[in-house]
Amino acid sequence: MASYETFDYDVLIIGAGGAGLRAAIEAATGDLKVGLVCKSLLGKAHTVMAEGGVAAALANVDERDSWRAHFADTMRGGQYLSNARMAELHAKESPDRVRELEAWGALFDRTQDGSILQRNFGGHQYPRLAHVGDRTGLEMIRALQDHGIHQGIEVHMENTITTLLKTGDRVSGAFGYEREKGRFKIFSAKAIVLATGGVGKAYKITSNSWEYTGDGHSLAYHAGAELIDMEFVQFHPTGMVWPPSVRGILVTEGVRGEGGILTNSEGNRFMFDDIPELYVNQTADSTEEGWLYTQGDREARRPPELLTRDHVARCIVREVHEGRGSPHGGVFLDIAWIKEKIPNAQEHIRRKLPSMYHQFKELADIDITEEPMEVGPTTHYIMGGIRVDADTQMTCVPGLFAAGECAAGLHGANRLGGNSLSDLLVFGKRAGEYAAQFAEENGAVPLEDSSVEEIAQHVLKPFDNPEGGENPYQIQSELQDKMQELVGIARSQESLTQALEEVQTLREKAENVHSIGNREYNSGWHTALDLDCLITVSEAIALAALERRASIGAHSRDDFPEKEEQGAGKYNTIVHKTEDNTMAIRREPVPELTEEYEQIIEEMG
Amino acid sequence: MDKATFRIWRGDANEADFVDYETEVSEGMVVLDAVHRIQAEQANDLAVRWNCKAGKCGSCSAEVNGNPKLMCMTRLNDIPLDQPVTVEPMRAFPLIKDLVTDVSWNFKVKEKMKPFTPRPPDAEDGTWRMEQEDIDHVQEFRKCIECFLCQDVCHVLREHHLHDEFIGPRFFVYAASLEMHPIDTENRLEELKDLDGIGYCNITKCCTNVCPEHITITDNAIIPLKERVVDQFYDPIKKLFRVFGG
């Protein structure tokens, strides 16, 4: 019989990035007992990596901005596959969520009149991103963390949840282990919020850390929740490409927001060569107009470098593919050129983009105030995820909620930069609020102990498997190679069918994974256990990508270049687990936009 | 591909020692890459913390050839590879396993400090007005990524183990970020003097020298806080005023 510690909470939050922390703070406003579990130390989650800013129509810099403009931008960016109600709530509530951070100690950069400064970003019509240089995520997570630690929340750092527990239809708890000693913990809870972030570790070239193995997606799927639009994986156009060890590390879109330009080996600003129809009216038709836009000229339109991420990433791939790439297989991103335009350009760049300056200086020996960077696409974010109710963030499993990157709906086929930090604040708060409400309205349900022993055995299996079994790091690496190659930016029926076969083979191999050593802080064992989630989400991504026979937003099919499948209309793909434990997929039409929404979109042109 | 030897601290609180691993190294690699390669190929159970791999999260703190560093920002180009590279955990904190230490004390220290307490909002919409030049210095403190390398290198903690009487450079920076925050109304000087042990700091600037975020911890945070403490509690004229002013 496995031994374990038990903890009782009204609300349990899994994940302590921006969404998890915000949910925990909200759930703890009443008298409820709130627990927070995270895989790393507090304050280290991926929110800390967000650079450019948080999108909110504060209208501090341009009074023409409004929630309606933000709503329309989000819908257009998502190719109208977003959940419109979520886009509305997000646009309406993000200004308050940003202001509230200031009341908790966050210090955003200021305008001349002392309010929160906002910057331009891809796909946003007006300067909308509240920011702190290029370390906005750090500012946000620290403000949430420093406020959160005084709200009576019990934090379990360096703990991993492996399984959600259900009693009847309802979620009733979670099973996990703490990393330090490898001891098991059982959490009972009246409501659970998943806020586990993304799936970036499924790919070789990624801006994501070891944590992002799709835990929340996988936990929800196995508990009976649905995953939607999993094919939409955002490849951020600008990751570092050289040296090899830093490949994939993010280069903020803020570089382009501050006037940085993309060029190919021929010195051509290739982004001017291909401007999508949806954005022709909003895009500059000269380099000068583009420059003026970045400098705050309200009459100018945005340069094509600030088109949506899916499009910019595809253009970069095209340049490299057609032989016009940089020496190490990317393209050039040049901010140094602004010295032709403004005095003290070097100092300006170092002040506006301090961490980019240091990142390139220290990791690549490049002085970005003097020479261009080499950049290429990197796996960054998943738009798809756990299907939730727009208002409450509850899944179809009673008592199970999700928020932030692991939830889906807001971003449709492509996310605008800056909309994830606002997403996690708006829907983190909502998830915490409604989870608390659910906990208050529904009493505790007893845990069914019968499954625990089985779960414990499964978790310990890597130690029991015979020596000479599979190396978990090797399997993870093979999976990343296959996903990168077969389910990357360019996909086809052939590549996706093969990907599903490869995932199946790796699933079988993972059964025989062997962990050496003991249960104490054993990274190999942890990696072995994370494989379960990584394989589940990889299958979901490939399956959904195979189902969508069109190229839209972040999803590109070489064999179906058209935006919509003939006669299919707009639809969401929905993955769920069947009774015989296999993964099934179906489509559901995207609900028609209401007249009001249509009108806003038309108005905001 | 060239090879190099990494001499890594292995073991737990009961028993630990250096173990040598030889691994391949290539252009642009950082120490964390080498540790990861060793972990993947030779020592699956090697314990190491990391996250962002870009110097932004402060997880992979360690001592490389005796110097407190973020492993993700320490390039092999800058280290002699003709002799073994030693990689050890931070020595000011109890060892959990291999390169991972128990840093929970830091989280407890922060919890005990008086939280941010803003003045009432300046505007009706609940917002405040602050000049950029008034927040520049606080934003410097808020760059802190909580890697705790400053704590690791501070003599008061590392050699004298005064963890119960001294909060360390990280939390002086935190205190400074609150004390100098333009809209904070709380006063933390008494705690800084009596509970947090700011007097123990003898300004050797070891913390400033190791800060990967280049925060001028001693000059900009600790010394101004010391001055404020002196002003409030030891300035004879002010003291006189307090006595007579009741």
PDB file of C-alpha atoms in Angstrom, chain B:
ATOM      1  CA  MET B   1      33.327  17.861 -31.587  1.00  0.00           C
ATOM      2  CA  ASP B   2      35.492  18.812 -28.607  1.00  0.00           C
ATOM      3  CA  LYS B   3      35.140  17.250 -25.219  1.00  0.00           C
ATOM      4  CA  ALA B   4      35.324  18.727 -21.755  1.00  0.00           C
ATOM      5  CA  THR B   5      35.095  17.398 -18.234  1.00  0.00           C
ATOM      6  CA  PHE B   6      32.497  18.677 -15.780  1.00  0.00           C
ATOM      7  CA  ARG B   7      33.063  17.970 -12.106  1.00  0.00           C
ATOM      8  CA  ILE B   8      29.532  18.005 -10.700  1.00  0.00           C
ATOM      9  CA  TRP B   9      28.453  17.834  -7.052  1.00  0.00           C
ATOM     10  CA  ARG B  10      26.363  14.682  -6.598  1.00  0.00           C
ATOM     11  CA  GLY B  11      24.536  13.471  -3.537  1.00  0.00           C
ATOM     12  CA  ASP B  12      22.210  14.607  -0.783  1.00  0.00           C
ATOM     13  CA  ALA B  13      22.426  16.158   2.674  1.00  0.00           C
ATOM     14  CA  ASN B  14      23.859  12.923   4.102  1.00  0.00           C
ATOM     15  CA  GLU B  15      26.553  12.189   1.593  1.00  0.00           C
ATOM     16  CA  ALA B  16      27.827  14.032  -1.462  1.00  0.00           C
ATOM     17  CA  ASP B  17      30.968  14.444  -3.514  1.00  0.00           C
ATOM     18  CA  PHE B  18      32.196  15.542  -6.925  1.00  0.00           C
ATOM     19  CA  VAL B  19      31.737  13.175  -9.859  1.00  0.00           C
ATOM     20  CA  ASP B  20      33.523  13.743 -13.169  1.00  0.00           C
ATOM     21  CA  TYR B  21      31.601  13.547 -16.433  1.00  0.00           C
ATOM     22  CA  GLU B  22      33.139  13.952 -19.850  1.00  0.00           C
ATOM     23  CA  THR B  23      30.825  15.286 -22.525  1.00  0.00           C
ATOM     24  CA  GLU B  24      30.882  16.873 -25.949  1.00  0.00           C
ATOM     25  CA  VAL B  25      30.864  20.642 -26.209  1.00  0.00           C
ATOM     26  CA  SER B  26      30.067  22.845 -29.188  1.00  0.00           C
ATOM     27  CA  GLU B  27      29.931  26.498 -30.161  1.00  0.00           C
ATOM     28  CA  GLY B  28      27.815  28.795 -28.079  1.00  0.00           C
ATOM     29  CA  MET B  29      27.061  26.245 -25.340  1.00  0.00           C
ATOM     30  CA  VAL B  30      26.423  27.395 -21.794  1.00  0.00           C
ATOM     31  CA  VAL B  31      27.089  25.412 -18.620  1.00  0.00           C
ATOM     32  CA  LEU B  32      23.408  24.462 -18.350  1.00  0.00           C
ATOM     33  CA  ASP B  33      23.567  22.857 -21.817  1.00  0.00           C
ATOM     34  CA  ALA B  34      26.463  20.690 -20.696  1.00  0.00           C
ATOM     35  CA  VAL B  35      24.641  19.720 -17.504  1.00  0.00           C
ATOM     36  CA  HIS B  36      21.541  18.824 -19.534  1.00  0.00           C
ATOM     37  CA  ARG B  37      23.557  16.731 -21.950  1.00  0.00           C
ATOM     38  CA  ILE B  38      25.131  14.841 -19.061  1.00  0.00           C
ATOM     39  CA  GLN B  39      21.707  14.386 -17.486  1.00  0.00           C
ATOM     40  CA  ALA B  40      20.195  13.039 -20.719  1.00  0.00           C
ATOM     41  CA  GLU B  41      23.062  10.729 -21.638  1.00  0.00           C
ATOM     42  CA  GLN B  42      24.889   9.683 -18.497  1.00  0.00           C
ATOM     43  CA  ALA B  43      23.038  10.617 -15.320  1.00  0.00           C
ATOM     44  CA  ASN B  44      19.255  10.639 -15.783  1.00  0.00           C
ATOM     45  CA  ASP B  45      18.650  11.215 -12.089  1.00  0.00           C
ATOM     46  CA  LEU B  46      20.860  14.309 -11.847  1.00  0.00           C
ATOM     47  CA  ALA B  47      18.898  17.022 -10.017  1.00  0.00           C
ATOM     48  CA  VAL B  48      19.032  20.550 -11.406  1.00  0.00           C
ATOM     49  CA  ARG B  49      16.568  23.443 -11.442  1.00  0.00           C
ATOM     50  CA  TRP B  50      16.014  25.458 -14.592  1.00  0.00           C
ATOM     51  CA  ASN B  51      13.215  27.103 -16.540  1.00  0.00           C
ATOM     52  CA  CYS B  52      13.645  29.923 -19.030  1.00  0.00           C
ATOM     53  CA  LYS B  53      17.231  29.300 -20.157  1.00  0.00           C
ATOM     54  CA  ALA B  54      17.562  33.001 -20.936  1.00  0.00           C
ATOM     55  CA  GLY B  55      18.480  34.644 -17.641  1.00  0.00           C
ATOM     56  CA  LYS B  56      14.935  35.744 -16.892  1.00  0.00           C
ATOM     57  CA  CYS B  57      13.609  33.375 -14.232  1.00  0.00           C
ATOM     58  CA  GLY B  58      16.542  32.885 -11.862  1.00  0.00           C
ATOM     59  CA  SER B  59      16.147  29.129 -11.396  1.00  0.00           C
ATOM     60  CA  CYS B  60      19.529  27.684 -12.403  1.00  0.00           C
ATOM     61  CA  SER B  61      21.752  29.362  -9.820  1.00  0.00           C
ATOM     62  CA  ALA B  62      24.924  27.427  -8.998  1.00  0.00           C
ATOM     63  CA  GLU B  63      28.618  27.880  -8.358  1.00  0.00           C
ATOM     64  CA  VAL B  64      30.706  27.385 -11.480  1.00  0.00           C
ATOM     65  CA  ASN B  65      34.435  27.093 -10.761  1.00  0.00           C
ATOM     66  CA  GLY B  66      33.550  28.618  -7.420  1.00  0.00           C
ATOM     67  CA  ASN B  67      31.717  31.644  -8.841  1.00  0.00           C
ATOM     68  CA  PRO B  68      28.001  32.159  -8.183  1.00  0.00           C
ATOM     69  CA  LYS B  69      26.365  32.145 -11.618  1.00  0.00           C
ATOM     70  CA  LEU B  70      23.229  31.431 -13.563  1.00  0.00           C
ATOM     71  CA  MET B  71      24.218  28.299 -15.476  1.00  0.00           C
ATOM     72  CA  CYS B  72      22.113  29.379 -18.463  1.00  0.00           C
ATOM     73  CA  MET B  73      24.087  32.583 -18.897  1.00  0.00           C
ATOM     74  CA  THR B  74      27.569  31.167 -18.344  1.00  0.00           C
ATOM     75  CA  ARG B  75      29.140  30.439 -21.692  1.00  0.00           C
ATOM     76  CA  LEU B  76      31.762  27.740 -22.063  1.00  0.00           C
ATOM     77  CA  ASN B  77      33.806  30.165 -24.228  1.00  0.00           C
ATOM     78  CA  ASP B  78      34.489  32.152 -21.097  1.00  0.00           C
ATOM     79  CA  ILE B  79      35.755  29.226 -19.030  1.00  0.00           C
ATOM     80  CA  PRO B  80      39.019  27.313 -19.447  1.00  0.00           C
ATOM     81  CA  LEU B  81      38.052  23.849 -20.695  1.00  0.00           C
ATOM     82  CA  ASP B  82      41.499  22.277 -20.469  1.00  0.00           C
ATOM     83  CA  GLN B  83      40.755  21.468 -16.843  1.00  0.00           C
ATOM     84  CA  PRO B  84      37.574  20.138 -15.241  1.00  0.00           C
ATOM     85  CA  VAL B  85      34.783  22.697 -14.793  1.00  0.00           C
ATOM     86  CA  THR B  86      33.382  22.415 -11.283  1.00  0.00           C
ATOM     87  CA  VAL B  87      29.646  22.837 -10.893  1.00  0.00           C
ATOM     88  CA  GLU B  88      28.325  22.995  -7.329  1.00  0.00           C
ATOM     89  CA  PRO B  89      25.059  23.964  -5.666  1.00  0.00           C
ATOM     90  CA  MET B  90      24.725  27.294  -3.865  1.00  0.00           C
ATOM     91  CA  ARG B  91      26.565  26.794  -0.582  1.00  0.00           C
ATOM     92  CA  ALA B  92      24.581  29.220   1.553  1.00  0.00           C
ATOM     93  CA  PHE B  93      21.502  26.970   1.458  1.00  0.00           C
ATOM     94  CA  PRO B  94      20.959  23.393   2.652  1.00  0.00           C
ATOM     95  CA  LEU B  95      21.486  20.782  -0.042  1.00  0.00           C
ATOM     96  CA  ILE B  96      18.490  18.816  -1.253  1.00  0.00           C
ATOM     97  CA  LYS B  97      20.208  16.845  -3.957  1.00  0.00           C
ATOM     98  CA  ASP B  98      23.029  17.418  -6.474  1.00  0.00           C
ATOM     99  CA  LEU B  99      22.660  21.001  -7.721  1.00  0.00           C
ATOM    100  CA  VAL B 100      19.323  21.655  -6.006  1.00  0.00           C
ATOM    101  CA  THR B 101      19.231  23.459  -2.662  1.00  0.00           C
ATOM    102  CA  ASP B 102      16.470  24.250  -0.191  1.00  0.00           C
ATOM    103  CA  VAL B 103      15.766  27.940  -0.789  1.00  0.00           C
ATOM    104  CA  SER B 104      12.425  27.945   1.068  1.00  0.00           C
ATOM    105  CA  TRP B 105      13.865  30.249   3.746  1.00  0.00           C
ATOM    106  CA  ASN B 106      13.781  33.081   1.181  1.00  0.00           C
ATOM    107  CA  PHE B 107      10.066  32.650   0.574  1.00  0.00           C
ATOM    108  CA  LYS B 108       9.373  32.701   4.318  1.00  0.00           C
ATOM    109  CA  VAL B 109      11.393  35.883   4.773  1.00  0.00           C
ATOM    110  CA  LYS B 110       9.383  37.684   2.139  1.00  0.00           C
ATOM    111  CA  GLU B 111       6.077  36.611   3.626  1.00  0.00           C
ATOM    112  CA  LYS B 112       7.008  38.239   6.944  1.00  0.00           C
ATOM    113  CA  MET B 113       7.748  41.630   5.405  1.00  0.00           C
ATOM    114  CA  LYS B 114       5.110  44.358   5.390  1.00  0.00           C
ATOM    115  CA  PRO B 115       3.321  44.235   2.033  1.00  0.00           C
ATOM    116  CA  PHE B 116       2.870  47.058  -0.443  1.00  0.00           C
ATOM    117  CA  THR B 117       0.295  49.531   0.859  1.00  0.00           C
ATOM    118  CA  PRO B 118      -0.711  52.195  -1.647  1.00  0.00           C
ATOM    119  CA  ARG B 119      -2.106  55.614  -0.886  1.00  0.00           C
ATOM    120  CA  PRO B 120      -5.661  56.239  -2.126  1.00  0.00           C
ATOM    121  CA  PRO B 121      -5.840  56.511  -5.912  1.00  0.00           C
ATOM    122  CA  ASP B 122      -5.095  59.874  -7.517  1.00  0.00           C
ATOM    123  CA  ALA B 123      -7.821  59.660 -10.123  1.00  0.00           C
ATOM    124  CA  GLU B 124     -11.464  58.704 -10.017  1.00  0.00           C
ATOM    125  CA  ASP B 125     -10.902  55.629 -12.138  1.00  0.00           C
ATOM    126  CA  GLY B 126      -8.762  54.188  -9.348  1.00  0.00           C
ATOM    127  CA  THR B 127      -5.399  54.927 -10.932  1.00  0.00           C
ATOM    128  CA  TRP B 128      -2.295  56.804  -9.876  1.00  0.00           C
ATOM    129  CA  ARG B 129      -0.082  59.332 -11.618  1.00  0.00           C
ATOM    130  CA  MET B 130       3.645  58.777 -11.383  1.00  0.00           C
ATOM    131  CA  GLU B 131       6.500  60.408 -13.253  1.00  0.00           C
ATOM    132  CA  GLN B 132       8.793  58.030 -15.098  1.00  0.00           C
ATOM    133  CA  GLU B 133      11.849  59.593 -13.453  1.00  0.00           C
ATOM    134  CA  ASP B 134      10.372  58.896 -10.035  1.00  0.00           C
ATOM    135  CA  ILE B 135       9.994  55.207 -10.748  1.00  0.00           C
ATOM    136  CA  ASP B 136      13.240  54.575 -12.665  1.00  0.00           C
ATOM    137  CA  HIS B 137      15.143  53.605  -9.528  1.00  0.00           C
ATOM    138  CA  VAL B 138      12.339  51.370  -8.242  1.00  0.00           C
ATOM    139  CA  GLN B 139      12.130  49.652 -11.606  1.00  0.00           C
ATOM    140  CA  GLU B 140      15.821  48.831 -11.222  1.00  0.00           C
ATOM    141  CA  PHE B 141      15.008  46.903  -8.035  1.00  0.00           C
ATOM    142  CA  ARG B 142      12.031  45.238  -9.655  1.00  0.00           C
ATOM    143  CA  LYS B 143      14.317  43.690 -12.288  1.00  0.00           C
ATOM    144  CA  CYS B 144      15.278  41.163  -9.587  1.00  0.00           C
ATOM    145  CA  ILE B 145      14.683  37.606 -10.804  1.00  0.00           C
ATOM    146  CA  GLU B 146      15.034  36.040  -7.335  1.00  0.00           C
ATOM    147  CA  CYS B 147      17.948  33.806  -8.277  1.00  0.00           C
ATOM    148  CA  PHE B 148      19.270  34.270  -4.711  1.00  0.00           C
ATOM    149  CA  LEU B 149      22.892  34.443  -5.881  1.00  0.00           C
ATOM    150  CA  CYS B 150      23.270  37.618  -3.782  1.00  0.00           C
ATOM    151  CA  GLN B 151      22.108  35.667  -0.748  1.00  0.00           C
ATOM    152  CA  ASP B 152      24.502  32.847  -1.626  1.00  0.00           C
ATOM    153  CA  VAL B 153      27.531  35.124  -1.688  1.00  0.00           C
ATOM    154  CA  CYS B 154      26.684  37.278   1.336  1.00  0.00           C
ATOM    155  CA  HIS B 155      29.111  36.568   4.224  1.00  0.00           C
ATOM    156  CA  VAL B 156      26.458  37.189   6.843  1.00  0.00           C
ATOM    157  CA  LEU B 157      24.471  34.235   5.509  1.00  0.00           C
ATOM    158  CA  ARG B 158      27.170  32.083   3.918  1.00  0.00           C
ATOM    159  CA  GLU B 159      29.764  32.190   6.692  1.00  0.00           C
ATOM    160  CA  HIS B 160      27.941  33.426   9.760  1.00  0.00           C
ATOM    161  CA  HIS B 161      24.607  31.693   9.104  1.00  0.00           C
ATOM    162  CA  LEU B 162      22.602  34.519  10.631  1.00  0.00           C
ATOM    163  CA  HIS B 163      19.455  33.542   8.751  1.00  0.00           C
ATOM    164  CA  ASP B 164      17.301  34.262  11.792  1.00  0.00           C
ATOM    165  CA  GLU B 165      18.556  37.814  12.240  1.00  0.00           C
ATOM    166  CA  PHE B 166      19.348  38.994   8.729  1.00  0.00           C
ATOM    167  CA  ILE B 167      17.214  38.974   5.594  1.00  0.00           C
ATOM    168  CA  GLY B 168      20.027  39.292   3.058  1.00  0.00           C
ATOM    169  CA  PRO B 169      20.590  41.496   0.016  1.00  0.00           C
ATOM    170  CA  ARG B 170      17.638  40.161  -1.959  1.00  0.00           C
ATOM    171  CA  PHE B 171      15.213  41.359   0.647  1.00  0.00           C
ATOM    172  CA  PHE B 172      16.917  44.679   1.183  1.00  0.00           C
ATOM    173  CA  VAL B 173      16.354  45.212  -2.523  1.00  0.00           C
ATOM    174  CA  TYR B 174      12.728  44.172  -2.014  1.00  0.00           C
ATOM    175  CA  ALA B 175      12.382  46.505   0.982  1.00  0.00           C
ATOM    176  CA  ALA B 176      13.929  49.326  -1.039  1.00  0.00           C
ATOM    177  CA  SER B 177      11.509  48.710  -3.903  1.00  0.00           C
ATOM    178  CA  LEU B 178       8.631  49.160  -1.453  1.00  0.00           C
ATOM    179  CA  GLU B 179      10.091  51.988   0.624  1.00  0.00           C
ATOM    180  CA  MET B 180      10.933  54.009  -2.482  1.00  0.00           C
ATOM    181  CA  HIS B 181       7.743  53.162  -4.349  1.00  0.00           C
ATOM    182  CA  PRO B 182       6.124  56.548  -5.000  1.00  0.00           C
ATOM    183  CA  ILE B 183       2.665  55.491  -3.820  1.00  0.00           C
ATOM    184  CA  ASP B 184       3.540  53.175  -0.924  1.00  0.00           C
ATOM    185  CA  THR B 185       2.603  54.527   2.499  1.00  0.00           C
ATOM    186  CA  GLU B 186       4.055  51.916   4.857  1.00  0.00           C
ATOM    187  CA  ASN B 187       7.152  52.458   6.975  1.00  0.00           C
ATOM    188  CA  ARG B 188       9.515  49.482   7.285  1.00  0.00           C
ATOM    189  CA  LEU B 189      12.518  51.136   8.904  1.00  0.00           C
ATOM    190  CA  GLU B 190      12.021  49.798  12.404  1.00  0.00           C
ATOM    191  CA  GLU B 191      11.853  46.239  11.098  1.00  0.00           C
ATOM    192  CA  LEU B 192      14.877  46.834   8.913  1.00  0.00           C
ATOM    193  CA  LYS B 193      16.837  47.890  11.965  1.00  0.00           C
ATOM    194  CA  ASP B 194      15.555  45.431  14.560  1.00  0.00           C
ATOM    195  CA  LEU B 195      14.393  42.305  12.770  1.00  0.00           C
ATOM    196  CA  ASP B 196      16.026  42.374   9.367  1.00  0.00           C
ATOM    197  CA  GLY B 197      19.542  43.117  10.563  1.00  0.00           C
ATOM    198  CA  ILE B 198      20.512  45.748   8.059  1.00  0.00           C
ATOM    199  CA  GLY B 199      23.298  46.789  10.432  1.00  0.00           C
ATOM    200  CA  TYR B 200      25.097  43.492   9.781  1.00  0.00           C
ATOM    201  CA  CYS B 201      25.809  44.467   6.191  1.00  0.00           C
ATOM    202  CA  ASN B 202      29.316  45.890   5.993  1.00  0.00           C
ATOM    203  CA  ILE B 203      29.002  46.978   2.360  1.00  0.00           C
ATOM    204  CA  THR B 204      31.532  44.652   0.774  1.00  0.00           C
ATOM    205  CA  LYS B 205      29.450  44.741  -2.433  1.00  0.00           C
ATOM    206  CA  CYS B 206      29.833  40.993  -3.035  1.00  0.00           C
ATOM    207  CA  CYS B 207      26.094  40.893  -3.775  1.00  0.00           C
ATOM    208  CA  THR B 208      26.308  43.660  -6.376  1.00  0.00           C
ATOM    209  CA  ASN B 209      29.188  41.896  -8.089  1.00  0.00           C
ATOM    210  CA  VAL B 210      27.270  38.653  -8.658  1.00  0.00           C
ATOM    211  CA  CYS B 211      23.869  40.090  -9.606  1.00  0.00           C
ATOM    212  CA  PRO B 212      23.029  38.766 -13.074  1.00  0.00           C
ATOM    213  CA  GLU B 213      20.547  41.617 -13.528  1.00  0.00           C
ATOM    214  CA  HIS B 214      23.266  44.170 -12.738  1.00  0.00           C
ATOM    215  CA  ILE B 215      21.256  45.735  -9.951  1.00  0.00           C
ATOM    216  CA  THR B 216      23.499  48.036  -7.916  1.00  0.00           C
ATOM    217  CA  ILE B 217      22.295  46.405  -4.724  1.00  0.00           C
ATOM    218  CA  THR B 218      24.675  47.998  -2.250  1.00  0.00           C
ATOM    219  CA  ASP B 219      24.817  51.557  -3.550  1.00  0.00           C
ATOM    220  CA  ASN B 220      21.235  52.003  -4.645  1.00  0.00           C
ATOM    221  CA  ALA B 221      19.308  49.838  -2.186  1.00  0.00           C
ATOM    222  CA  ILE B 222      21.222  48.981   0.969  1.00  0.00           C
ATOM    223  CA  ILE B 223      23.122  52.213   1.600  1.00  0.00           C
ATOM    224  CA  PRO B 224      20.041  54.458   1.135  1.00  0.00           C
ATOM    225  CA  LEU B 225      18.078  52.183   3.473  1.00  0.00           C
ATOM    226  CA  LYS B 226      20.876  52.351   6.054  1.00  0.00           C
ATOM    227  CA  GLU B 227      20.791  56.127   5.740  1.00  0.00           C
ATOM    228  CA  ARG B 228      17.064  56.213   6.284  1.00  0.00           C
ATOM    229  CA  VAL B 229      17.414  54.011   9.363  1.00  0.00           C
ATOM    230  CA  VAL B 230      20.129  56.283  10.717  1.00  0.00           C
ATOM    231  CA  ASP B 231      18.022  59.344   9.987  1.00  0.00           C
ATOM    232  CA  GLN B 232      15.030  57.966  11.781  1.00  0.00           C
ATOM    233  CA  PHE B 233      16.663  56.354  14.794  1.00  0.00           C
ATOM    234  CA  TYR B 234      20.101  57.794  15.359  1.00  0.00           C
ATOM    235  CA  ASP B 235      20.061  61.387  14.126  1.00  0.00           C
ATOM    236  CA  PRO B 236      20.602  63.372  17.374  1.00  0.00           C
ATOM    237  CA  ILE B 237      18.705  66.430  16.232  1.00  0.00           C
ATOM    238  CA  LYS B 238      15.729  64.439  15.027  1.00  0.00           C
ATOM    239  CA  LYS B 239      15.894  62.401  18.221  1.00  0.00           C
ATOM    240  CA  LEU B 240      15.693  65.590  20.202  1.00  0.00           C
ATOM    241  CA  PHE B 241      12.694  66.679  18.196  1.00  0.00           C
ATOM    242  CA  ARG B 242      11.027  63.368  18.907  1.00  0.00           C
ATOM    243  CA  VAL B 243      11.680  63.601  22.640  1.00  0.00           C
ATOM    244  CA  PHE B 244      10.266  67.086  22.907  1.00  0.00           C
ATOM    245  CA  GLY B 245       7.693  66.640  20.274  1.00  0.00           C
ATOM    246  CA  GLY B 246       6.308  63.673  22.257  1.00  0.00           C
TER     247      GLY B 246
END
